[in-house]
Protein backbone atom coordinates (compact mmCIF):
# COMPACT_ATOMS: atom_id res chain seq x y z
CA UNK A 1 0.00 0.00 0.00
CA UNK A 2 1.47 3.34 -1.13
CA UNK A 3 1.64 6.28 1.27
CA UNK A 4 0.95 8.80 -1.51
CA UNK A 5 -0.72 8.56 -4.90
CA UNK A 6 -1.32 10.98 -7.78
CA UNK A 7 -4.46 11.14 -9.93
CA UNK A 8 -4.16 13.62 -12.81
CA UNK A 9 -3.33 17.01 -11.22
CA UNK A 10 -3.93 16.04 -7.57
CA UNK A 11 -1.97 14.19 -4.93
CA UNK A 12 -3.55 12.15 -2.19
CA UNK A 13 -2.22 10.55 0.99
CA UNK A 14 -3.24 7.34 2.72
CA UNK A 15 -6.28 7.88 4.96
CA UNK A 16 -8.08 4.59 5.75
CA UNK A 17 -6.34 1.28 5.09
CA UNK A 18 -8.39 -1.51 3.51
CA UNK A 19 -8.31 -3.63 6.70
CA UNK A 20 -10.10 -0.86 8.64
CA UNK A 21 -12.71 -0.47 5.91
CA UNK A 22 -13.40 -4.21 5.91
CA UNK A 23 -13.75 -4.26 9.70
CA UNK A 24 -16.25 -1.39 9.56
CA UNK A 25 -18.25 -3.30 6.92
CA UNK A 26 -18.16 -6.44 9.11
CA UNK A 27 -19.71 -4.48 11.99
CA UNK A 28 -22.33 -2.85 9.78
CA UNK A 29 -23.33 -6.17 8.18
CA UNK A 30 -23.65 -7.80 11.60
CA UNK A 31 -26.07 -5.08 12.67
CA UNK A 32 -28.05 -5.41 9.44
CA UNK A 33 -28.18 -9.21 9.77
CA UNK A 34 -29.61 -8.83 13.28
CA UNK A 35 -32.15 -6.19 12.22
CA UNK A 36 -33.39 -8.16 9.18
CA UNK A 37 -33.24 -11.64 10.76
CA UNK A 38 -37.01 -12.13 10.51
CA UNK A 39 -37.12 -11.56 6.74
CA UNK A 40 -38.22 -14.57 4.66
CA UNK A 41 -37.78 -15.35 0.97
CA UNK A 42 -41.47 -14.53 0.43
CA UNK A 43 -40.83 -10.81 0.75
CA UNK A 44 -37.10 -10.08 0.66
CA UNK A 45 -35.86 -6.50 0.89
CA UNK A 46 -34.25 -4.97 -2.19
CA UNK A 47 -30.68 -3.78 -1.92
CA UNK A 48 -30.36 -0.80 -4.26
CA UNK A 49 -26.76 0.13 -5.05
CA UNK A 50 -26.15 3.67 -6.27
CA UNK A 51 -23.70 3.56 -9.18
CA UNK A 52 -20.87 4.03 -9.67
CA UNK A 53 -19.31 4.88 -6.32
CA UNK A 54 -21.05 2.33 -4.10
CA UNK A 55 -20.26 -0.70 -6.26
CA UNK A 56 -17.35 -2.01 -4.16
CA UNK A 57 -19.03 -1.34 -0.82
CA UNK A 58 -22.25 -2.95 -2.08
CA UNK A 59 -20.37 -6.08 -3.18
CA UNK A 60 -18.56 -6.35 0.16
CA UNK A 61 -21.81 -5.79 2.06
CA UNK A 62 -23.77 -8.26 -0.08
CA UNK A 63 -21.14 -10.99 0.59
CA UNK A 64 -21.84 -10.59 4.31
CA UNK A 65 -25.67 -10.47 4.18
CA UNK A 66 -27.29 -13.60 5.63
CA UNK A 67 -30.99 -12.85 4.99
CA UNK A 68 -32.83 -13.23 1.65
CA UNK A 69 -32.20 -10.13 -0.43
CA UNK A 70 -32.69 -8.95 -4.04
CA UNK A 71 -29.87 -6.91 -5.54
CA UNK A 72 -30.26 -4.09 -8.05
CA UNK A 73 -28.56 -0.82 -8.98
CA UNK A 74 -29.32 2.68 -10.22
CA UNK A 75 -27.05 5.47 -11.40
CA UNK A 76 -27.19 8.78 -9.52
CA UNK A 77 -24.60 11.47 -9.98
CA UNK A 78 -23.94 14.96 -8.67
CA UNK A 79 -20.18 15.41 -8.44
CA UNK A 80 -17.91 17.11 -10.98
CA UNK A 81 -14.23 16.92 -10.02
CA UNK A 82 -13.91 17.47 -6.27
CA UNK A 83 -17.21 19.34 -5.70
CA UNK A 84 -20.92 18.60 -5.67
CA UNK A 85 -22.87 20.37 -8.43
CA UNK A 86 -25.97 20.30 -6.21
CA UNK A 87 -28.04 18.81 -9.04
CA UNK A 88 -28.69 15.09 -8.93
CA UNK A 89 -29.15 13.12 -12.16
CA UNK A 90 -30.92 9.74 -11.91
CA UNK A 91 -30.82 7.08 -14.63
CA UNK A 92 -33.55 4.49 -14.08
CA UNK A 93 -32.47 1.18 -15.64
CA UNK A 94 -34.97 -0.63 -17.90
CA UNK A 95 -34.81 -3.83 -15.83
CA UNK A 96 -35.38 -2.25 -12.41
CA UNK A 97 -37.60 -4.57 -10.29
CA UNK A 98 -41.00 -3.20 -9.25
CA UNK A 99 -40.29 -1.42 -5.96
CA UNK A 100 -43.92 -0.78 -5.05
CA UNK A 101 -44.70 -1.94 -1.52
CA UNK A 102 -41.14 -3.20 -0.99
CA UNK A 103 -38.52 -2.50 1.64
CA UNK A 104 -35.52 -0.93 -0.07
CA UNK A 105 -32.04 -0.73 1.43
CA UNK A 106 -30.19 2.03 -0.44
CA UNK A 107 -26.44 1.46 -0.56
CA UNK A 108 -24.36 4.64 -0.88
CA UNK A 109 -20.61 5.12 -0.98
CA UNK A 110 -20.68 8.42 0.91
CA UNK A 111 -23.24 10.91 2.19
CA UNK A 112 -21.87 14.43 1.85
CA UNK A 113 -24.41 17.26 1.32
CA UNK A 114 -27.18 14.67 1.27
CA UNK A 115 -28.61 15.94 -2.02
CA UNK A 116 -28.31 12.46 -3.52
CA UNK A 117 -30.06 10.72 -0.66
CA UNK A 118 -32.87 13.30 -0.62
CA UNK A 119 -33.33 12.85 -4.40
CA UNK A 120 -33.33 9.08 -3.91
CA UNK A 121 -35.97 9.31 -1.19
CA UNK A 122 -38.26 11.41 -3.42
CA UNK A 123 -37.73 9.01 -6.32
CA UNK A 124 -38.50 5.94 -4.21
CA UNK A 125 -41.54 7.53 -2.61
CA UNK A 126 -42.82 8.27 -6.11
CA UNK A 127 -42.37 4.57 -6.93
CA UNK A 128 -44.51 3.58 -3.93
CA UNK A 129 -41.73 2.02 -1.85
CA UNK A 130 -42.99 0.81 1.55
CA UNK A 131 -39.86 1.73 3.53
CA UNK A 132 -36.43 3.06 2.60
CA UNK A 133 -33.38 2.25 4.69
CA UNK A 134 -30.09 3.98 4.02
CA UNK A 135 -26.72 2.31 4.38
CA UNK A 136 -23.56 4.23 3.60
CA UNK A 137 -19.90 3.36 3.83
CA UNK A 138 -18.99 6.94 4.75
CA UNK A 139 -20.62 10.04 6.18
CA UNK A 140 -19.31 13.61 6.36
CA UNK A 141 -21.34 14.64 9.47
CA UNK A 142 -20.10 18.27 9.33
CA UNK A 143 -21.70 18.69 5.89
CA UNK A 144 -24.85 16.58 6.20
CA UNK A 145 -27.80 18.64 7.49
CA UNK A 146 -30.74 16.94 5.79
CA UNK A 147 -33.33 15.06 7.81
CA UNK A 148 -33.33 11.76 5.93
CA UNK A 149 -32.46 9.11 8.52
CA UNK A 150 -29.18 7.30 7.87
CA UNK A 151 -29.84 3.83 9.26
CA UNK A 152 -26.43 2.24 8.69
CA UNK A 153 -23.22 4.29 8.64
CA UNK A 154 -19.95 2.34 8.55
CA UNK A 155 -17.55 5.27 9.10
CA UNK A 156 -17.70 9.04 9.67
CA UNK A 157 -14.99 11.31 8.26
CA UNK A 158 -14.16 15.05 8.34
CA UNK A 159 -15.09 17.29 5.41
CA UNK A 160 -12.23 16.25 3.13
CA UNK A 161 -12.19 14.94 -0.43
CA UNK A 162 -11.33 11.25 -0.62
CA UNK A 163 -10.80 8.59 -3.28
CA UNK A 164 -10.52 4.80 -3.39
CA UNK A 165 -12.71 1.81 -2.51
CA UNK A 166 -15.17 2.87 -5.23
CA UNK A 167 -14.87 6.65 -4.78
CA UNK A 168 -13.40 8.61 -7.65
CA UNK A 169 -11.71 11.81 -8.72
CA UNK A 170 -12.83 12.44 -12.33
CA UNK A 171 -13.73 8.72 -12.58
CA UNK A 172 -10.22 7.68 -11.50
CA UNK A 173 -9.21 5.87 -8.31
CA UNK A 174 -12.28 3.67 -7.85
CA UNK A 175 -10.08 0.56 -8.10
CA UNK A 176 -7.76 1.53 -5.23
CA UNK A 177 -8.24 -0.81 -2.24
CA UNK A 178 -7.50 1.77 0.47
CA UNK A 179 -9.01 5.24 0.94
CA UNK A 180 -6.81 8.28 0.24
CA UNK A 181 -7.42 11.93 1.13
CA UNK A 182 -6.62 14.99 -0.96
CA UNK A 183 -3.27 16.36 0.16
CA UNK A 184 -3.46 20.18 0.15
P1 LIG B 1 -24.13 14.26 -1.76
O1 LIG B 1 -25.26 14.23 -2.74
O2 LIG B 1 -23.51 15.61 -1.65
O3 LIG B 1 -24.45 13.65 -0.41
O4 LIG B 1 -22.95 13.44 -2.38
C1 LIG B 1 -23.04 12.16 -2.62
C2 LIG B 1 -22.16 11.72 -3.76
O5 LIG B 1 -21.09 12.64 -4.07
C3 LIG B 1 -21.51 10.46 -3.34
O6 LIG B 1 -22.30 9.36 -3.65
C4 LIG B 1 -20.20 10.48 -4.10
O7 LIG B 1 -20.40 9.90 -5.37
C5 LIG B 1 -19.87 11.94 -4.27
N1 LIG B 1 -18.89 12.37 -3.25
C6 LIG B 1 -19.13 13.04 -2.10
N2 LIG B 1 -18.01 13.25 -1.40
C7 LIG B 1 -17.02 12.67 -2.12
C8 LIG B 1 -15.58 12.51 -1.89
O8 LIG B 1 -15.00 12.95 -0.90
N3 LIG B 1 -14.90 11.84 -2.87
C9 LIG B 1 -15.51 11.33 -3.98
N4 LIG B 1 -16.83 11.43 -4.21
C10 LIG B 1 -17.58 12.10 -3.29
MG1 LIG C 1 -22.08 8.18 -5.32
Tab-separated table of N, CA, C and O in Angstrom, residues 28-124:
chain	number	residue	atom	x	y	z
A	28	UNK	N	-21.076	-3.333	10.351
A	28	UNK	CA	-22.328	-2.850	9.782
A	28	UNK	C	-23.210	-4.025	9.314
A	28	UNK	O	-24.416	-4.042	9.557
A	29	UNK	N	-22.579	-5.009	8.680
A	29	UNK	CA	-23.327	-6.171	8.178
A	29	UNK	C	-23.912	-6.976	9.344
A	29	UNK	O	-25.046	-7.468	9.256
A	30	UNK	N	-23.163	-7.058	10.439
A	30	UNK	CA	-23.652	-7.803	11.600
A	30	UNK	C	-24.921	-7.145	12.150
A	30	UNK	O	-25.895	-7.819	12.503
A	31	UNK	N	-24.907	-5.824	12.182
A	31	UNK	CA	-26.068	-5.076	12.673
A	31	UNK	C	-27.252	-5.286	11.730
A	31	UNK	O	-28.383	-5.542	12.167
A	32	UNK	N	-26.984	-5.222	10.433
A	32	UNK	CA	-28.045	-5.408	9.444
A	32	UNK	C	-28.613	-6.830	9.525
A	32	UNK	O	-29.824	-7.032	9.472
A	33	UNK	N	-27.730	-7.824	9.669
A	33	UNK	CA	-28.178	-9.215	9.771
A	33	UNK	C	-29.085	-9.399	10.985
A	33	UNK	O	-30.081	-10.125	10.917
A	34	UNK	N	-28.772	-8.738	12.086
A	34	UNK	CA	-29.610	-8.832	13.284
A	34	UNK	C	-30.958	-8.151	13.029
A	34	UNK	O	-32.017	-8.719	13.327
A	35	UNK	N	-30.920	-6.964	12.441
A	35	UNK	CA	-32.151	-6.193	12.216
A	35	UNK	C	-33.099	-6.866	11.221
A	35	UNK	O	-34.311	-6.707	11.319
A	36	UNK	N	-32.559	-7.559	10.233
A	36	UNK	CA	-33.392	-8.162	9.180
A	36	UNK	C	-33.521	-9.677	9.354
A	36	UNK	O	-33.881	-10.382	8.417
A	37	UNK	N	-33.260	-10.178	10.565
A	37	UNK	CA	-33.236	-11.636	10.761
A	37	UNK	C	-34.604	-12.284	10.562
A	37	UNK	O	-34.680	-13.480	10.302
A	38	UNK	N	-35.689	-11.501	10.661
A	38	UNK	CA	-37.006	-12.126	10.514
A	38	UNK	C	-37.518	-12.123	9.072
A	38	UNK	O	-38.604	-12.627	8.793
A	39	UNK	N	-36.718	-11.600	8.146
A	39	UNK	CA	-37.124	-11.559	6.740
A	39	UNK	C	-37.158	-12.980	6.159
A	39	UNK	O	-36.313	-13.802	6.485
A	40	UNK	N	-38.160	-13.260	5.326
A	40	UNK	CA	-38.216	-14.568	4.662
A	40	UNK	C	-38.076	-14.376	3.155
A	40	UNK	O	-38.118	-13.248	2.664
A	41	UNK	N	-37.947	-15.477	2.427
A	41	UNK	CA	-37.785	-15.346	0.970
A	41	UNK	C	-39.114	-15.096	0.261
A	41	UNK	O	-39.177	-15.045	-0.958
A	42	UNK	N	-40.195	-14.917	1.031
A	42	UNK	CA	-41.474	-14.532	0.432
A	42	UNK	C	-41.543	-13.038	0.153
A	42	UNK	O	-42.284	-12.589	-0.710
A	43	UNK	N	-40.792	-12.251	0.936
A	43	UNK	CA	-40.829	-10.806	0.752
A	43	UNK	C	-39.472	-10.172	1.087
A	43	UNK	O	-39.352	-9.388	2.027
A	44	UNK	N	-38.448	-10.555	0.330
A	44	UNK	CA	-37.096	-10.082	0.657
A	44	UNK	C	-36.933	-8.592	0.387
A	44	UNK	O	-37.546	-8.066	-0.542
A	45	UNK	N	-36.152	-7.894	1.200
A	45	UNK	CA	-35.857	-6.498	0.893
A	45	UNK	C	-35.010	-6.399	-0.383
A	45	UNK	O	-34.380	-7.374	-0.796
A	46	UNK	N	-35.031	-5.204	-0.973
A	46	UNK	CA	-34.254	-4.967	-2.189
A	46	UNK	C	-33.067	-4.092	-1.839
A	46	UNK	O	-33.233	-3.015	-1.268
A	47	UNK	N	-31.872	-4.590	-2.132
A	47	UNK	CA	-30.676	-3.781	-1.925
A	47	UNK	C	-30.422	-3.003	-3.206
A	47	UNK	O	-30.241	-3.591	-4.271
A	48	UNK	N	-30.484	-1.668	-3.089
A	48	UNK	CA	-30.361	-0.803	-4.265
A	48	UNK	C	-29.035	-0.047	-4.195
A	48	UNK	O	-28.880	0.888	-3.407
A	49	UNK	N	-28.103	-0.477	-5.026
A	49	UNK	CA	-26.763	0.128	-5.048
A	49	UNK	C	-26.777	1.374	-5.923
A	49	UNK	O	-27.254	1.335	-7.059
A	50	UNK	N	-26.261	2.490	-5.426
A	50	UNK	CA	-26.147	3.674	-6.272
A	50	UNK	C	-24.803	3.608	-7.007
A	50	UNK	O	-23.744	3.508	-6.390
A	51	UNK	N	-24.902	3.633	-8.322
A	51	UNK	CA	-23.704	3.560	-9.176
A	51	UNK	C	-23.142	4.956	-9.374
A	51	UNK	O	-23.897	5.912	-9.352
A	52	UNK	N	-21.833	5.116	-9.625
A	52	UNK	CA	-20.868	4.025	-9.669
A	52	UNK	C	-20.173	3.821	-8.307
A	52	UNK	O	-19.668	2.735	-8.037
A	53	UNK	N	-20.168	4.864	-7.503
A	53	UNK	CA	-19.307	4.877	-6.321
A	53	UNK	C	-19.513	3.749	-5.327
A	53	UNK	O	-18.564	3.292	-4.694
A	54	UNK	N	-20.767	3.287	-5.175
A	54	UNK	CA	-21.053	2.327	-4.105
A	54	UNK	C	-20.813	0.884	-4.516
A	54	UNK	O	-21.054	-0.032	-3.733
A	55	UNK	N	-20.296	0.660	-5.727
A	55	UNK	CA	-20.260	-0.697	-6.263
A	55	UNK	C	-19.372	-1.633	-5.426
A	55	UNK	O	-19.730	-2.791	-5.183
A	56	UNK	N	-18.251	-1.136	-4.928
A	56	UNK	CA	-17.349	-2.010	-4.164
A	56	UNK	C	-17.910	-2.252	-2.767
A	56	UNK	O	-17.948	-3.386	-2.289
A	57	UNK	N	-18.395	-1.197	-2.141
A	57	UNK	CA	-19.032	-1.336	-0.824
A	57	UNK	C	-20.226	-2.285	-0.913
A	57	UNK	O	-20.384	-3.186	-0.079
A	58	UNK	N	-21.057	-2.115	-1.939
A	58	UNK	CA	-22.252	-2.952	-2.082
A	58	UNK	C	-21.862	-4.423	-2.227
A	58	UNK	O	-22.495	-5.301	-1.627
A	59	UNK	N	-20.815	-4.693	-3.001
A	59	UNK	CA	-20.369	-6.082	-3.184
A	59	UNK	C	-19.879	-6.656	-1.856
A	59	UNK	O	-20.215	-7.787	-1.485
A	60	UNK	N	-19.091	-5.884	-1.125
A	60	UNK	CA	-18.561	-6.352	0.164
A	60	UNK	C	-19.689	-6.569	1.169
A	60	UNK	O	-19.673	-7.522	1.938
A	61	UNK	N	-20.673	-5.669	1.149
A	61	UNK	CA	-21.813	-5.791	2.058
A	61	UNK	C	-22.653	-7.023	1.687
A	61	UNK	O	-22.983	-7.842	2.545
A	62	UNK	N	-22.943	-7.150	0.410
A	62	UNK	CA	-23.766	-8.265	-0.084
A	62	UNK	C	-23.161	-9.621	0.308
A	62	UNK	O	-23.891	-10.529	0.706
A	63	UNK	N	-21.827	-9.738	0.226
A	63	UNK	CA	-21.141	-10.989	0.592
A	63	UNK	C	-21.399	-11.369	2.039
A	63	UNK	O	-21.307	-12.525	2.414
A	64	UNK	N	-21.679	-10.360	2.872
A	64	UNK	CA	-21.845	-10.594	4.313
A	64	UNK	C	-23.311	-10.700	4.735
A	64	UNK	O	-23.591	-10.988	5.903
A	65	UNK	N	-24.243	-10.443	3.837
A	65	UNK	CA	-25.670	-10.471	4.179
A	65	UNK	C	-26.165	-11.914	4.280
A	65	UNK	O	-25.912	-12.723	3.390
A	66	UNK	N	-26.851	-12.217	5.380
A	66	UNK	CA	-27.288	-13.601	5.627
A	66	UNK	C	-28.791	-13.779	5.523
A	66	UNK	O	-29.305	-14.850	5.777
A	67	UNK	N	-29.538	-12.719	5.162
A	67	UNK	CA	-30.990	-12.847	4.991
A	67	UNK	C	-31.300	-12.786	3.490
A	67	UNK	O	-30.486	-12.295	2.706
A	68	UNK	N	-32.488	-13.276	3.073
A	68	UNK	CA	-32.830	-13.227	1.651
A	68	UNK	C	-32.900	-11.780	1.176
A	68	UNK	O	-33.520	-10.938	1.837
A	69	UNK	N	-32.252	-11.496	0.057
A	69	UNK	CA	-32.196	-10.126	-0.435
A	69	UNK	C	-32.152	-10.145	-1.968
A	69	UNK	O	-31.639	-11.082	-2.565
A	70	UNK	N	-32.747	-9.114	-2.579
A	70	UNK	CA	-32.693	-8.954	-4.039
A	70	UNK	C	-31.752	-7.788	-4.306
A	70	UNK	O	-31.829	-6.761	-3.627
A	71	UNK	N	-30.848	-7.964	-5.268
A	71	UNK	CA	-29.867	-6.909	-5.535
A	71	UNK	C	-30.161	-6.193	-6.853
A	71	UNK	O	-30.410	-6.819	-7.875
A	72	UNK	N	-30.130	-4.867	-6.823
A	72	UNK	CA	-30.262	-4.094	-8.053
A	72	UNK	C	-29.468	-2.787	-7.915
A	72	UNK	O	-28.943	-2.495	-6.844
A	73	UNK	N	-29.385	-2.028	-8.998
A	73	UNK	CA	-28.561	-0.818	-8.980
A	73	UNK	C	-29.177	0.284	-9.819
A	73	UNK	O	-29.961	0.023	-10.743
A	74	UNK	N	-28.827	1.521	-9.482
A	74	UNK	CA	-29.323	2.684	-10.220
A	74	UNK	C	-28.218	3.737	-10.233
A	74	UNK	O	-27.487	3.875	-9.254
A	75	UNK	N	-28.106	4.465	-11.335
A	75	UNK	CA	-27.048	5.470	-11.399
A	75	UNK	C	-27.564	6.843	-10.966
A	75	UNK	O	-28.533	7.360	-11.512
A	76	UNK	N	-26.897	7.411	-9.966
A	76	UNK	CA	-27.194	8.776	-9.517
A	76	UNK	C	-25.877	9.524	-9.510
A	76	UNK	O	-24.876	9.007	-9.030
A	77	UNK	N	-25.866	10.734	-10.026
A	77	UNK	CA	-24.596	11.468	-9.979
A	77	UNK	C	-24.801	12.948	-9.732
A	77	UNK	O	-25.790	13.547	-10.159
A	78	UNK	N	-23.857	13.530	-8.994
A	78	UNK	CA	-23.936	14.958	-8.672
A	78	UNK	C	-22.572	15.630	-8.619
A	78	UNK	O	-22.483	16.836	-8.573
A	79	UNK	N	-21.508	14.832	-8.606
A	79	UNK	CA	-20.181	15.411	-8.441
A	79	UNK	C	-19.507	15.687	-9.780
A	79	UNK	O	-19.617	14.913	-10.713
A	80	UNK	N	-18.790	16.830	-9.854
A	80	UNK	CA	-17.908	17.112	-10.983
A	80	UNK	C	-16.563	17.470	-10.370
A	80	UNK	O	-16.474	18.431	-9.613
A	81	UNK	N	-15.536	16.686	-10.635
A	81	UNK	CA	-14.226	16.923	-10.022
A	81	UNK	C	-14.301	16.673	-8.527
A	81	UNK	O	-14.725	15.614	-8.101
A	82	UNK	N	-13.916	17.678	-7.729
A	82	UNK	CA	-13.910	17.471	-6.271
A	82	UNK	C	-15.080	18.153	-5.574
A	82	UNK	O	-15.107	18.270	-4.359
A	83	UNK	N	-16.078	18.652	-6.332
A	83	UNK	CA	-17.209	19.340	-5.705
A	83	UNK	C	-18.568	18.876	-6.223
A	83	UNK	O	-18.713	18.523	-7.378
A	84	UNK	N	-19.555	18.949	-5.314
A	84	UNK	CA	-20.923	18.597	-5.673
A	84	UNK	C	-21.507	19.725	-6.525
A	84	UNK	O	-21.305	20.893	-6.239
A	85	UNK	N	-22.229	19.352	-7.588
A	85	UNK	CA	-22.872	20.375	-8.425
A	85	UNK	C	-24.211	20.786	-7.820
A	85	UNK	O	-24.812	21.771	-8.234
A	86	UNK	N	-24.695	19.999	-6.833
A	86	UNK	CA	-25.975	20.303	-6.206
A	86	UNK	C	-27.165	19.728	-6.978
A	86	UNK	O	-28.248	19.621	-6.439
A	87	UNK	N	-26.945	19.385	-8.243
A	87	UNK	CA	-28.035	18.808	-9.039
A	87	UNK	C	-27.808	17.315	-9.189
A	87	UNK	O	-26.726	16.879	-9.561
A	88	UNK	N	-28.834	16.543	-8.879
A	88	UNK	CA	-28.690	15.095	-8.933
A	88	UNK	C	-29.360	14.554	-10.189
A	88	UNK	O	-30.518	14.853	-10.459
A	89	UNK	N	-28.616	13.761	-10.956
A	89	UNK	CA	-29.146	13.120	-12.160
A	89	UNK	C	-29.399	11.652	-11.848
A	89	UNK	O	-28.520	10.963	-11.339
A	90	UNK	N	-30.607	11.163	-12.131
A	90	UNK	CA	-30.917	9.743	-11.909
A	90	UNK	C	-31.144	9.060	-13.249
A	90	UNK	O	-31.809	9.613	-14.114
A	91	UNK	N	-30.561	7.881	-13.426
A	91	UNK	CA	-30.819	7.083	-14.629
A	91	UNK	C	-31.490	5.799	-14.183
A	91	UNK	O	-30.878	4.956	-13.551
A	92	UNK	N	-32.793	5.663	-14.513
A	92	UNK	CA	-33.547	4.485	-14.078
A	92	UNK	C	-33.331	3.364	-15.099
A	92	UNK	O	-33.699	3.518	-16.260
A	93	UNK	N	-32.739	2.249	-14.683
A	93	UNK	CA	-32.470	1.178	-15.639
A	93	UNK	C	-33.761	0.479	-16.080
A	93	UNK	O	-34.715	0.367	-15.301
A	94	UNK	N	-33.785	0.017	-17.331
A	94	UNK	CA	-34.971	-0.631	-17.901
A	94	UNK	C	-35.410	-1.836	-17.063
A	94	UNK	O	-36.593	-2.066	-16.878
A	95	UNK	N	-34.465	-2.596	-16.537
A	95	UNK	CA	-34.814	-3.830	-15.828
A	95	UNK	C	-35.007	-3.677	-14.331
A	95	UNK	O	-34.996	-4.665	-13.605
A	96	UNK	N	-35.212	-2.456	-13.858
A	96	UNK	CA	-35.375	-2.249	-12.407
A	96	UNK	C	-36.590	-3.031	-11.900
A	96	UNK	O	-37.677	-2.921	-12.470
A	97	UNK	N	-36.433	-3.841	-10.818
A	97	UNK	CA	-37.600	-4.566	-10.291
A	97	UNK	C	-38.664	-3.583	-9.805
A	97	UNK	O	-38.345	-2.441	-9.492
A	98	UNK	N	-39.916	-4.037	-9.754
A	98	UNK	CA	-41.002	-3.201	-9.247
A	98	UNK	C	-40.777	-2.981	-7.745
A	98	UNK	O	-40.743	-3.930	-6.965
A	99	UNK	N	-40.622	-1.722	-7.355
A	99	UNK	CA	-40.286	-1.421	-5.959
A	99	UNK	C	-41.515	-1.119	-5.111
A	99	UNK	O	-41.431	-0.899	-3.918
A	100	UNK	N	-42.677	-1.122	-5.754
A	100	UNK	CA	-43.921	-0.779	-5.052
A	100	UNK	C	-44.168	-1.727	-3.880
A	100	UNK	O	-44.119	-2.951	-4.019
A	101	UNK	N	-44.380	-1.135	-2.701
A	101	UNK	CA	-44.700	-1.936	-1.516
A	101	UNK	C	-43.513	-2.689	-0.925
A	101	UNK	O	-43.681	-3.479	0.000
A	102	UNK	N	-42.312	-2.444	-1.454
A	102	UNK	CA	-41.140	-3.203	-0.990
A	102	UNK	C	-40.312	-2.399	0.016
A	102	UNK	O	-40.376	-1.175	0.055
A	103	UNK	N	-39.521	-3.131	0.785
A	103	UNK	CA	-38.517	-2.505	1.643
A	103	UNK	C	-37.244	-2.373	0.811
A	103	UNK	O	-36.795	-3.354	0.209
A	104	UNK	N	-36.699	-1.172	0.762
A	104	UNK	CA	-35.520	-0.932	-0.070
A	104	UNK	C	-34.361	-0.444	0.797
A	104	UNK	O	-34.499	0.535	1.545
A	105	UNK	N	-33.250	-1.147	0.710
A	105	UNK	CA	-32.037	-0.727	1.430
A	105	UNK	C	-31.124	-0.056	0.408
A	105	UNK	O	-30.550	-0.712	-0.460
A	106	UNK	N	-31.046	1.280	0.487
A	106	UNK	CA	-30.191	2.025	-0.440
A	106	UNK	C	-28.746	1.894	0.029
A	106	UNK	O	-28.459	2.032	1.212
A	107	UNK	N	-27.861	1.590	-0.904
A	107	UNK	CA	-26.444	1.463	-0.561
A	107	UNK	C	-25.668	2.591	-1.228
A	107	UNK	O	-25.606	2.684	-2.447
A	108	UNK	N	-25.112	3.469	-0.401
A	108	UNK	CA	-24.357	4.639	-0.880
A	108	UNK	C	-22.882	4.494	-0.523
A	108	UNK	O	-22.544	3.875	0.480
A	109	UNK	N	-22.030	5.097	-1.319
A	109	UNK	CA	-20.609	5.121	-0.976
A	109	UNK	C	-20.368	6.143	0.137
A	109	UNK	O	-19.719	5.866	1.133
A	110	UNK	N	-20.931	7.351	-0.053
A	110	UNK	CA	-20.681	8.424	0.913
A	110	UNK	C	-21.853	9.396	0.914
A	110	UNK	O	-22.410	9.693	-0.143
A	111	UNK	N	-22.243	9.850	2.086
A	111	UNK	CA	-23.241	10.906	2.191
A	111	UNK	C	-22.503	12.176	2.593
A	111	UNK	O	-21.840	12.228	3.629
A	112	UNK	N	-22.618	13.180	1.713
A	112	UNK	CA	-21.871	14.430	1.853
A	112	UNK	C	-22.904	15.535	2.130
A	112	UNK	O	-23.379	15.684	3.256
A	113	UNK	N	-23.359	16.259	1.113
A	113	UNK	CA	-24.409	17.264	1.318
A	113	UNK	C	-25.755	16.608	1.594
A	113	UNK	O	-26.648	17.225	2.175
A	114	UNK	N	-25.914	15.370	1.127
A	114	UNK	CA	-27.183	14.667	1.271
A	114	UNK	C	-28.140	14.886	0.112
A	114	UNK	O	-29.233	14.310	0.084
A	115	UNK	N	-27.730	15.695	-0.868
A	115	UNK	CA	-28.608	15.938	-2.024
A	115	UNK	C	-29.004	14.630	-2.714
A	115	UNK	O	-30.151	14.447	-3.098
A	116	UNK	N	-28.041	13.729	-2.837
A	116	UNK	CA	-28.309	12.458	-3.525
A	116	UNK	C	-29.340	11.633	-2.761
A	116	UNK	O	-30.283	11.099	-3.344
A	117	UNK	N	-29.175	11.573	-1.450
A	117	UNK	CA	-30.062	10.719	-0.662
A	117	UNK	C	-31.474	11.316	-0.599
A	117	UNK	O	-32.461	10.587	-0.599
A	118	UNK	N	-31.561	12.646	-0.589
A	118	UNK	CA	-32.873	13.300	-0.623
A	118	UNK	C	-33.549	13.028	-1.974
A	118	UNK	O	-34.738	12.675	-2.027
A	119	UNK	N	-32.787	13.132	-3.068
A	119	UNK	CA	-33.331	12.849	-4.404
A	119	UNK	C	-33.776	11.389	-4.491
A	119	UNK	O	-34.837	11.071	-5.041
A	120	UNK	N	-32.988	10.505	-3.907
A	120	UNK	CA	-33.330	9.082	-3.912
A	120	UNK	C	-34.618	8.836	-3.149
A	120	UNK	O	-35.495	8.081	-3.591
A	121	UNK	N	-34.769	9.490	-2.005
A	121	UNK	CA	-35.972	9.312	-1.191
A	121	UNK	C	-37.211	9.747	-1.972
A	121	UNK	O	-38.219	9.025	-2.003
A	122	UNK	N	-37.114	10.915	-2.636
A	122	UNK	CA	-38.256	11.409	-3.423
A	122	UNK	C	-38.596	10.446	-4.556
A	122	UNK	O	-39.757	10.136	-4.814
A	123	UNK	N	-37.556	9.950	-5.210
A	123	UNK	CA	-37.732	9.008	-6.318
A	123	UNK	C	-38.432	7.731	-5.837
A	123	UNK	O	-39.393	7.251	-6.441
A	124	UNK	N	-37.949	7.195	-4.717
A	124	UNK	CA	-38.495	5.935	-4.209
A	124	UNK	C	-39.914	6.116	-3.683
A	124	UNK	O	-40.769	5.240	-3.859
